[in-house]
PDB file of C-alpha atoms in Angstrom:
ATOM      1  CA  UNK A 966      17.004   8.236  17.361  1.00 76.00           C
ATOM      2  CA  UNK A 967      14.180   7.707  15.048  1.00 80.00           C
ATOM      3  CA  UNK A 968      11.453   5.275  15.555  1.00 85.00           C
ATOM      4  CA  UNK A 969       9.308   4.044  12.596  1.00 86.00           C
ATOM      5  CA  UNK A 970       5.735   2.594  12.340  1.00 89.00           C
ATOM      6  CA  UNK A 971       4.995  -0.005   9.672  1.00 92.00           C
ATOM      7  CA  UNK A 972       1.199  -0.661   8.752  1.00 94.00           C
ATOM      8  CA  UNK A 973      -0.202  -2.341   5.847  1.00 96.00           C
ATOM      9  CA  UNK A 974      -2.442  -0.660   2.965  1.00 96.00           C
ATOM     10  CA  UNK A 975      -4.127  -2.179  -0.158  1.00 97.00           C
ATOM     11  CA  UNK A 976      -4.249  -0.348  -3.651  1.00 97.00           C
ATOM     12  CA  UNK A 977      -6.828  -1.311  -6.348  1.00 97.00           C
ATOM     13  CA  UNK A 978      -6.810  -0.340 -10.397  1.00 97.00           C
ATOM     14  CA  UNK A 979      -8.423  -1.688 -13.017  1.00 97.00           C
ATOM     15  CA  UNK A 980      -5.319  -1.722 -15.194  1.00 97.00           C
ATOM     16  CA  UNK A 981      -2.436  -3.259 -13.258  1.00 97.00           C
ATOM     17  CA  UNK A 982      -0.713  -4.521  -9.926  1.00 97.00           C
ATOM     18  CA  UNK A 983       1.930  -1.297 -10.467  1.00 97.00           C
ATOM     19  CA  UNK A 984      -0.782   1.020 -10.826  1.00 98.00           C
ATOM     20  CA  UNK A 985      -2.887  -0.400  -7.603  1.00 98.00           C
ATOM     21  CA  UNK A 986       0.373   0.159  -5.607  1.00 97.00           C
ATOM     22  CA  UNK A 987       0.823   3.900  -6.988  1.00 97.00           C
ATOM     23  CA  UNK A 988      -2.659   4.587  -6.033  1.00 96.00           C
ATOM     24  CA  UNK A 989      -2.252   3.105  -2.692  1.00 96.00           C
ATOM     25  CA  UNK A 990       0.964   5.010  -2.057  1.00 95.00           C
ATOM     26  CA  UNK A 991      -0.490   8.326  -3.353  1.00 95.00           C
ATOM     27  CA  UNK A 992      -3.309   7.898  -0.756  1.00 95.00           C
ATOM     28  CA  UNK A 993      -1.177   7.010   2.020  1.00 94.00           C
ATOM     29  CA  UNK A 994       1.087  10.297   1.308  1.00 92.00           C
ATOM     30  CA  UNK A 995      -1.751  12.083   2.002  1.00 91.00           C
ATOM     31  CA  UNK A 996      -2.018  11.511   5.347  1.00 89.00           C
ATOM     32  CA  UNK A 997       1.076  10.060   6.561  1.00 86.00           C
ATOM     33  CA  UNK A 998       4.573  12.165   6.485  1.00 83.00           C
ATOM     34  CA  UNK A 999       7.671  10.922   6.004  1.00 85.00           C
ATOM     35  CA  UNK A1000       7.241   7.580   4.293  1.00 89.00           C
ATOM     36  CA  UNK A1001      10.418   5.657   3.906  1.00 87.00           C
ATOM     37  CA  UNK A1002       9.658   2.020   2.774  1.00 91.00           C
ATOM     38  CA  UNK A1003       7.094   0.219   0.831  1.00 95.00           C
ATOM     39  CA  UNK A1004       7.277  -3.665   0.228  1.00 96.00           C
ATOM     40  CA  UNK A1005       5.041  -5.560  -1.782  1.00 97.00           C
ATOM     41  CA  UNK A1006       3.544  -8.211   0.266  1.00 97.00           C
ATOM     42  CA  UNK A1007       0.894  -9.447  -1.827  1.00 97.00           C
ATOM     43  CA  UNK A1008      -0.675  -9.305  -5.298  1.00 98.00           C
ATOM     44  CA  UNK A1009      -4.386 -10.695  -6.249  1.00 97.00           C
ATOM     45  CA  UNK A1010      -7.305 -10.086  -8.370  1.00 97.00           C
ATOM     46  CA  UNK A1011     -10.891  -9.665  -8.023  1.00 96.00           C
ATOM     47  CA  UNK A1012     -13.124 -11.464 -10.736  1.00 97.00           C
ATOM     48  CA  UNK A1013     -16.233 -10.453 -12.338  1.00 95.00           C
ATOM     49  CA  UNK A1014     -19.448 -12.558 -12.629  1.00 96.00           C
ATOM     50  CA  UNK A1015     -18.378 -14.459 -15.674  1.00 96.00           C
ATOM     51  CA  UNK A1016     -14.723 -14.838 -14.403  1.00 95.00           C
ATOM     52  CA  UNK A1017     -13.191 -11.837 -16.256  1.00 96.00           C
ATOM     53  CA  UNK A1018     -10.701  -9.733 -14.207  1.00 96.00           C
ATOM     54  CA  UNK A1019     -12.173  -7.103 -12.363  1.00 97.00           C
ATOM     55  CA  UNK A1020      -9.623  -5.378 -10.873  1.00 97.00           C
ATOM     56  CA  UNK A1021      -5.980  -5.881  -9.797  1.00 98.00           C
ATOM     57  CA  UNK A1022      -4.768  -5.340  -5.859  1.00 98.00           C
ATOM     58  CA  UNK A1023      -1.526  -4.744  -4.613  1.00 98.00           C
ATOM     59  CA  UNK A1024      -0.879  -5.135  -0.675  1.00 98.00           C
ATOM     60  CA  UNK A1025       1.808  -3.158   0.639  1.00 97.00           C
ATOM     61  CA  UNK A1026       3.615  -3.115   4.070  1.00 97.00           C
ATOM     62  CA  UNK A1027       4.693   0.534   4.366  1.00 96.00           C
ATOM     63  CA  UNK A1028       7.041   2.464   7.171  1.00 93.00           C
ATOM     64  CA  UNK A1029       6.739   6.099   8.199  1.00 90.00           C
ATOM     65  CA  UNK A1030       8.717   7.997  11.002  1.00 85.00           C
ATOM     66  CA  UNK A1031       6.803   7.976  13.900  1.00 77.00           C
ATOM     67  CA  UNK A1032       6.436  11.309  15.997  1.00 74.00           C
ATOM     68  CA  UNK A1033       5.900  11.378  19.796  1.00 70.00           C
ATOM     69  CA  UNK A1034       3.067  13.552  20.683  1.00 65.00           C
TER      70      UNK A1034
END
């Protein structure tokens, strides 16, 4: 029997939401083992002082295998 944990992560990018999601997953893969599923739950942007797009943000819900201690 397997148990999985679900957590949310947010990635940012200057170029696109897709790159923001990739950055978030790359960072998560560096510290979480056995990532299984990533679901995009929200997309937004941050704006600069004059209203221009500053960055794209992707919020992801990821699941990974939970290991008992």
